Coordinates of C-alpha atoms and ligand atoms in Angstrom, one line a residue:
M164 CA -2.6 5.0 26.2
K165 CA -4.9 6.8 23.6
I166 CA -3.7 6.2 20.1
L167 CA -5.2 8.0 17.1
S168 CA -4.7 6.4 13.6
V169 CA -5.0 8.5 10.5
V170 CA -5.8 6.5 7.3
G171 CA -7.2 7.4 4.0
A172 CA -6.0 5.2 1.1
R173 CA -6.5 1.5 0.3
P174 CA -3.2 0.1 1.4
Q175 CA -3.6 1.9 4.7
F176 CA -6.8 0.0 5.5
V177 CA -4.9 -3.2 5.1
K178 CA -2.2 -2.0 7.5
L179 CA -4.8 -0.7 9.9
A180 CA -6.4 -4.1 10.3
P181 CA -3.7 -5.9 12.3
M182 CA -2.8 -2.7 14.1
A183 CA -6.4 -2.1 15.3
E184 CA -6.5 -5.7 16.5
Q185 CA -3.2 -5.5 18.5
I186 CA -4.0 -2.0 19.9
A187 CA -7.2 -3.4 21.3
A188 CA -5.5 -6.5 22.6
A189 CA -2.9 -4.4 24.4
G190 CA -5.8 -2.5 26.1
H191 CA -5.1 0.9 24.5
E192 CA -7.8 3.3 23.5
H193 CA -7.9 3.7 19.6
V194 CA -9.5 6.4 17.6
I195 CA -9.6 5.9 13.8
V196 CA -9.7 8.9 11.5
H197 CA -10.5 8.3 7.8
T198 CA -9.5 11.3 5.7
G199 CA -11.6 10.2 2.7
Q200 CA -8.7 10.2 0.2
H201 CA -10.1 7.0 -1.2
Y202 CA -13.9 7.1 -1.0
D203 CA -15.3 4.6 -3.6
A204 CA -16.9 1.7 -1.7
K205 CA -14.6 -0.8 -3.5
M206 CA -11.6 1.2 -2.5
S207 CA -12.6 1.7 1.1
D208 CA -15.7 0.2 2.8
V209 CA -15.1 -3.4 1.7
F210 CA -11.7 -3.4 3.4
F211 CA -13.2 -2.3 6.7
D212 CA -15.9 -5.0 6.4
D213 CA -13.7 -7.9 5.1
L214 CA -10.8 -7.2 7.5
R215 CA -13.1 -6.6 10.5
I216 CA -11.7 -3.2 11.1
P217 CA -13.8 -1.1 13.6
A218 CA -15.7 1.7 11.8
P219 CA -13.9 5.0 11.7
D220 CA -14.6 7.4 14.5
E221 CA -14.1 10.4 12.2
L222 CA -14.7 10.8 8.5
L223 CA -13.1 13.8 6.9
E224 CA -14.4 13.2 3.4
V225 CA -11.7 15.3 1.6
G226 CA -12.1 13.5 -1.7
S227 CA -9.8 13.9 -4.8
A228 CA -7.9 17.1 -5.6
S229 CA -4.4 18.1 -6.5
H230 CA -1.7 17.1 -3.9
G231 CA -1.6 20.5 -2.3
V232 CA -5.3 21.0 -2.1
Q233 CA -6.0 17.4 -0.9
T234 CA -3.3 17.6 1.8
G235 CA -4.4 21.1 2.8
R236 CA -8.0 20.1 3.2
M237 CA -6.8 17.3 5.5
L238 CA -4.7 19.6 7.6
E239 CA -7.5 22.0 8.1
L240 CA -9.9 19.3 9.2
L241 CA -7.5 17.4 11.4
D242 CA -6.7 20.2 13.9
P243 CA -10.1 20.2 15.5
V244 CA -10.2 16.4 15.5
L245 CA -6.9 16.1 17.3
E246 CA -8.0 18.7 19.7
R247 CA -11.2 17.0 20.5
H248 CA -9.7 13.5 21.0
A249 CA -6.4 14.7 22.5
P250 CA -4.5 11.4 21.8
E251 CA -1.1 10.7 23.3
V252 CA 0.2 9.3 20.0
V253 CA -0.8 9.8 16.4
L254 CA -0.1 6.8 14.2
V255 CA 0.4 7.3 10.5
Y256 CA 0.8 4.6 7.9
G257 CA 3.0 4.4 4.7
D258 CA 3.5 7.2 2.3
T259 CA 0.3 8.8 1.1
N260 CA -1.0 12.4 1.4
S261 CA -3.0 11.2 4.4
T262 CA 0.2 10.1 6.1
L263 CA 1.8 13.5 5.5
A264 CA -1.2 15.4 6.7
G265 CA -1.6 13.2 9.9
A266 CA 2.1 13.6 10.8
L267 CA 2.2 17.4 10.1
S268 CA -1.0 18.1 12.1
A269 CA 0.2 16.1 15.1
V270 CA 3.7 17.6 15.3
K271 CA 2.3 21.2 15.0
M272 CA 0.1 20.3 18.0
H273 CA 3.0 18.8 20.0
I274 CA 1.5 15.3 19.9
R275 CA 4.0 12.4 19.4
V276 CA 3.9 10.7 16.0
A277 CA 4.6 7.1 15.2
H278 CA 5.2 6.2 11.6
L279 CA 4.5 2.7 10.5
E280 CA 6.4 1.5 7.5
A281 CA 9.2 3.9 8.1
G282 CA 12.5 4.0 6.3
L283 CA 11.4 2.9 2.8
R284 CA 13.1 4.7 0.0
S285 CA 12.9 4.6 -3.8
F286 CA 15.4 7.5 -4.2
N287 CA 13.1 8.6 -7.0
R288 CA 12.3 12.2 -6.2
A289 CA 9.7 12.4 -9.0
M290 CA 7.3 10.2 -6.8
P291 CA 5.0 12.1 -4.5
E292 CA 5.2 9.1 -2.2
E293 CA 9.0 9.5 -1.8
H294 CA 8.6 13.1 -0.5
N295 CA 5.8 12.0 1.9
R296 CA 8.0 9.2 3.3
V297 CA 11.1 11.4 3.9
L298 CA 9.1 14.3 5.4
V299 CA 7.1 12.0 7.7
D300 CA 10.2 10.0 8.9
H301 CA 12.0 13.2 9.9
A302 CA 8.9 14.6 11.6
S303 CA 8.1 11.5 13.6
D304 CA 9.1 10.5 17.2
L305 CA 9.0 6.7 16.6
L306 CA 9.9 5.0 13.3
L307 CA 8.6 1.5 12.9
A308 CA 10.6 -0.1 10.2
P309 CA 9.6 -3.2 8.2
T310 CA 13.1 -4.4 7.2
A311 CA 16.8 -4.2 7.9
V312 CA 17.2 -2.2 4.7
A313 CA 14.7 0.4 5.9
M314 CA 16.6 0.6 9.2
S315 CA 19.8 1.3 7.2
H316 CA 18.1 4.1 5.3
L317 CA 17.0 5.7 8.5
A318 CA 20.6 5.3 10.0
N319 CA 22.0 7.0 6.9
E320 CA 19.7 10.0 7.6
G321 CA 20.7 10.2 11.2
L322 CA 17.4 8.7 12.6
S323 CA 18.7 5.5 14.2
D324 CA 17.8 6.5 17.8
R325 CA 14.1 6.8 16.9
A326 CA 14.0 3.7 14.7
R327 CA 12.8 0.2 15.6
L328 CA 12.7 -2.9 13.4
V329 CA 9.3 -4.5 13.9
G330 CA 8.7 -6.3 10.5
D331 CA 6.0 -5.7 7.9
V332 CA 2.3 -5.6 9.1
M333 CA 1.0 -6.3 5.6
T334 CA 2.7 -9.6 5.9
D335 CA 0.6 -10.3 9.1
V336 CA -2.6 -9.8 7.1
C337 CA -1.5 -11.6 4.0
I338 CA -0.4 -14.7 5.9
R339 CA -3.7 -14.8 7.8
V340 CA -5.9 -14.3 4.7
A341 CA -3.9 -16.6 2.5
A342 CA -4.5 -19.4 5.0
S343 CA -8.2 -18.8 4.9
V344 CA -8.5 -18.7 1.1
Q345 CA -6.1 -21.5 0.4
N346 CA -8.7 -24.3 0.3
N347 CA -11.5 -22.0 -0.7
P348 CA -10.4 -19.9 -3.7
I349 CA -12.6 -17.0 -4.4
D350 CA -14.1 -16.8 -7.9
L351 CA -13.0 -13.9 -10.1
P352 CA -15.8 -12.0 -11.9
V353 CA -14.4 -13.2 -15.3
H354 CA -13.9 -16.8 -16.4
V355 CA -10.2 -17.8 -16.4
E356 CA -8.5 -21.1 -15.7
H357 CA -6.8 -21.7 -12.3
G358 CA -3.1 -20.8 -12.8
G359 CA -3.9 -19.7 -16.4
Y360 CA -3.9 -15.9 -16.2
V361 CA -1.7 -13.0 -15.3
L362 CA -3.0 -10.6 -12.6
A363 CA -2.2 -7.0 -13.3
T364 CA -2.6 -3.6 -11.5
I365 CA -1.4 -0.2 -12.7
H366 CA -2.1 3.0 -10.7
R367 CA 1.1 5.0 -10.0
A368 CA 1.1 8.6 -11.3
E369 CA 4.4 8.1 -13.1
N370 CA 2.7 5.3 -15.2
T371 CA -0.9 6.6 -15.6
D372 CA -0.1 10.2 -16.3
D373 CA 2.5 9.7 -19.0
P374 CA 0.8 8.8 -22.3
Q375 CA 3.8 7.0 -23.8
R376 CA 4.4 4.9 -20.7
L377 CA 0.8 4.0 -20.2
Q378 CA 0.4 3.0 -23.9
A379 CA 3.5 0.8 -23.7
I380 CA 2.3 -0.9 -20.6
L381 CA -1.2 -1.6 -21.9
A382 CA 0.3 -2.8 -25.3
G383 CA 2.6 -5.1 -23.4
L384 CA -0.2 -6.6 -21.3
A385 CA -2.6 -6.9 -24.3
A386 CA 0.0 -8.9 -26.2
L387 CA 0.6 -11.5 -23.5
P388 CA -0.2 -15.1 -24.6
I389 CA -2.7 -15.8 -21.7
P390 CA -5.6 -13.7 -20.2
V391 CA -4.6 -10.7 -18.2
V392 CA -7.0 -9.9 -15.4
L393 CA -6.5 -6.2 -14.8
T394 CA -8.1 -4.9 -11.6
A395 CA -8.5 -1.3 -12.5
H396 CA -7.8 1.5 -10.0
P397 CA -10.1 4.5 -10.7
R398 CA -7.0 6.6 -11.5
L399 CA -6.1 4.2 -14.4
L400 CA -9.5 4.4 -16.0
A401 CA -9.8 8.1 -15.6
K402 CA -6.4 8.8 -17.1
A403 CA -6.7 6.3 -20.0
K404 CA -10.0 7.9 -20.9
A405 CA -8.5 11.4 -20.8
L406 CA -5.6 10.3 -23.0
G407 CA -7.9 8.5 -25.4
L408 CA -6.4 5.1 -24.7
T409 CA -8.4 1.8 -24.7
V410 CA -7.6 -0.3 -21.6
E411 CA -9.5 -3.4 -22.6
S412 CA -7.8 -4.8 -25.7
G413 CA -6.0 -8.0 -26.8
N414 CA -5.9 -10.4 -23.9
I415 CA -6.7 -7.7 -21.2
M416 CA -9.9 -8.3 -19.2
V417 CA -10.7 -5.3 -17.0
I418 CA -12.4 -5.9 -13.6
E419 CA -13.2 -3.5 -10.7
P420 CA -10.9 -3.3 -7.7
L421 CA -11.1 -6.5 -5.7
P422 CA -11.7 -6.9 -2.0
Y423 CA -8.6 -8.0 -0.1
P424 CA -9.4 -11.7 0.3
A425 CA -10.4 -12.0 -3.3
M426 CA -7.2 -10.2 -4.3
V427 CA -5.0 -12.6 -2.2
S428 CA -6.9 -15.6 -3.8
A429 CA -6.5 -14.1 -7.3
V430 CA -2.7 -13.6 -6.8
A431 CA -2.2 -17.1 -5.3
N432 CA -3.9 -18.7 -8.3
S433 CA -2.3 -16.6 -11.0
A434 CA 0.7 -17.5 -13.3
G435 CA 2.3 -14.2 -12.6
V436 CA 1.7 -10.6 -11.4
V437 CA 2.5 -7.4 -13.3
T438 CA 2.2 -4.3 -11.2
D439 CA 3.4 -0.9 -10.0
S440 CA 1.9 -1.4 -6.5
G441 CA 4.2 -1.7 -3.5
G442 CA 2.0 -4.0 -1.5
L443 CA 1.3 -6.4 -4.4
Q444 CA 5.1 -7.0 -5.0
K445 CA 5.2 -8.3 -1.4
E446 CA 2.0 -10.3 -1.7
A447 CA 3.3 -12.0 -4.8
Y448 CA 6.5 -12.9 -3.0
L449 CA 4.7 -14.2 0.1
L450 CA 2.3 -16.3 -2.1
G451 CA 5.2 -17.6 -4.2
V452 CA 4.2 -16.1 -7.5
P453 CA 6.6 -14.4 -10.0
C454 CA 6.2 -10.6 -10.1
T455 CA 7.2 -8.1 -12.8
T456 CA 7.2 -4.5 -11.6
V457 CA 6.7 -1.8 -14.1
R458 CA 8.8 0.8 -12.4
T459 CA 12.4 2.0 -12.5
E460 CA 13.0 1.0 -8.9
T461 CA 11.3 -0.6 -5.9
E462 CA 11.4 0.0 -2.2
W463 CA 10.9 -3.7 -1.6
V464 CA 14.4 -4.7 -2.7
E465 CA 14.3 -8.0 -0.9
T466 CA 11.7 -9.4 -3.4
I467 CA 14.3 -8.7 -6.2
A468 CA 17.3 -10.0 -4.2
E469 CA 15.5 -13.3 -3.6
G470 CA 14.6 -13.7 -7.3
W471 CA 10.8 -13.4 -7.1
N472 CA 10.5 -9.9 -8.6
V473 CA 12.1 -8.2 -11.6
L474 CA 11.9 -4.6 -12.8
D475 CA 10.7 -3.9 -16.3
P476 CA 10.9 -0.1 -16.3
H477 CA 9.6 0.4 -19.8
A478 CA 7.3 -2.6 -20.1
E479 CA 9.5 -3.8 -22.9
S480 CA 10.1 -7.4 -21.7
L481 CA 6.7 -8.4 -20.4
A482 CA 6.4 -11.2 -23.0
D483 CA 9.6 -12.8 -21.5
L484 CA 9.0 -11.9 -17.8
A485 CA 5.3 -12.0 -16.9
I486 CA 4.9 -15.8 -16.7
R487 CA 8.5 -16.8 -16.3
P488 CA 9.1 -20.0 -14.3
I489 CA 10.7 -19.4 -10.8
A490 CA 13.5 -21.7 -9.8
V491 CA 13.8 -20.4 -6.2
A492 CA 13.2 -22.6 -3.3
G493 CA 13.3 -22.0 0.4
P494 CA 11.3 -20.0 2.9
R495 CA 10.3 -16.4 2.1
L496 CA 11.0 -14.7 5.4
A497 CA 12.2 -11.2 4.4
Y498 CA 9.1 -9.5 5.8
G499 CA 8.8 -11.3 9.1
D500 CA 6.7 -14.2 10.4
G501 CA 3.3 -12.4 10.7
H502 CA 3.7 -10.8 14.1
A503 CA 4.8 -7.3 13.2
A504 CA 1.7 -5.5 14.4
A505 CA 2.2 -6.9 18.0
A506 CA 5.8 -5.7 17.9
A507 CA 4.8 -2.3 16.6
V508 CA 2.1 -1.8 19.3
A509 CA 4.6 -2.8 22.0
E510 CA 7.0 -0.1 20.8
I511 CA 4.2 2.5 20.7
G512 CA 3.2 1.5 24.2
A513 CA 6.8 2.0 25.3
L514 CA 6.6 5.7 24.3
H515 CA 4.6 6.2 27.5
Ligands
UD1_192 C1 -2.6 6.9 -3.4 C2 -1.2 7.2 -2.8 C3 -0.3 6.0 -3.2 C4 -0.9 4.6 -2.9 C5 -2.3 4.6 -3.6 C6 -3.0 3.3 -3.3 C7 -0.6 9.5 -2.6 C8 0.3 10.6 -3.1 N1 -0.6 8.4 -3.3 O1 -2.5 7.0 -4.8 O2 0.9 6.1 -2.4 O3 -0.1 3.6 -3.4 O4 -3.1 5.7 -3.1 O5 -4.1 3.2 -4.1 O6 -1.2 9.7 -1.6 N2 -10.2 8.0 -7.1 C9 -11.5 7.5 -7.2 N3 -12.0 6.9 -6.2 C10 -11.3 6.6 -5.0 C11 -10.0 7.1 -4.9 C12 -9.4 7.8 -6.0 O7 -12.1 7.7 -8.3 O8 -11.9 6.0 -4.1 C13 -9.5 8.6 -8.3 C14 -9.6 10.1 -8.4 O9 -9.8 10.4 -9.7 C15 -8.2 10.5 -8.0 C16 -7.3 9.4 -8.4 O10 -8.1 8.2 -8.3 O11 -7.9 11.7 -8.6 C17 -6.1 9.2 -7.6 O12 -6.4 9.2 -6.2 P1 -5.3 9.8 -5.2 O13 -5.9 10.0 -3.9 O14 -4.6 11.0 -5.9 O15 -4.2 8.7 -5.1 P2 -3.8 7.3 -5.7 O16 -3.4 7.4 -7.1 O17 -4.9 6.3 -5.3

């Protein structure tokens, strides 16, 4: 079977890694299309290198723009690519504008679509990602869901017959990389004590684009009693500058985005994680680190239910939450045992 993957943003490269490996292992042909939504080397190339992902077959180089323009550029460029490669299945990942463009292009050309990480819902319609998820799930022929909760969301929307529970492929990668860095921690570019810092990321539009919210989050982080290593997404720095806010103040130490193995190592050795990222909430859970999520809701509700993650929607309680002790014991198995990609590829193969 010929499978064409459309990726473009950092978390999609992480998901692509185990999928590319399993697609090759199953003997399918795999074409990789990179839309260029994320284009900085630290947001893109290092992931392909570190996670040993084959180089993309097609680079669309769409770059940054408003949602409509960015998605529109992708649509225009994807048509001839899909025509040229004529895949049997287009595989899209997660909830970004690249996911929406890939799915829309394929359905318009009557090519079957498989959506990896289907069924996640925040029920927050102010998030661009929520619209992308819902639209892509309804357009797709195969819905590869990471959790039972995601399956239940799909059932509520009448999509059960297309849905399959396969587990979470980011867990596959995290487990593998965590094992390799466990005894060889990767140094951070700033000096901090092992276990003596908070690791923070902030990039979601609802946080970076609202001056009051962004100011409250930065003030909360700056006032924490231990160093806060903030790996800065380009959106955060650009928006803070435009709003006249200083990112590096108090205990905040700003560093550039980390490659994936360094990020896993940094999380594993931290005292706590503060984030608005989806993937990082799960990584903190898998690595047994308390996470505080600066959002009004999360799609990864299992991390909350099991006591590893708490929401601090207005960043008011970071002082109490960021390095709280965790009294939870027991295995953390909500996202599978690290074999989700193999299950997902088997389901895609069964579409034949
Ligand atoms: C996107 C996804 C989000 C995902 C996130 C992971 C959508 C709607 N959102 O958000 O779901 O969690 O990626 O990071 O698709 N920029 C650079 N260099 C880059 C990439 C971006 O400088 O390599 C800057 C640009 O100024 C751009 C801004 O970051 O305007 C935001 O990029 P964008 O593609 O809009 O999405 P993200 O915020 O990264």
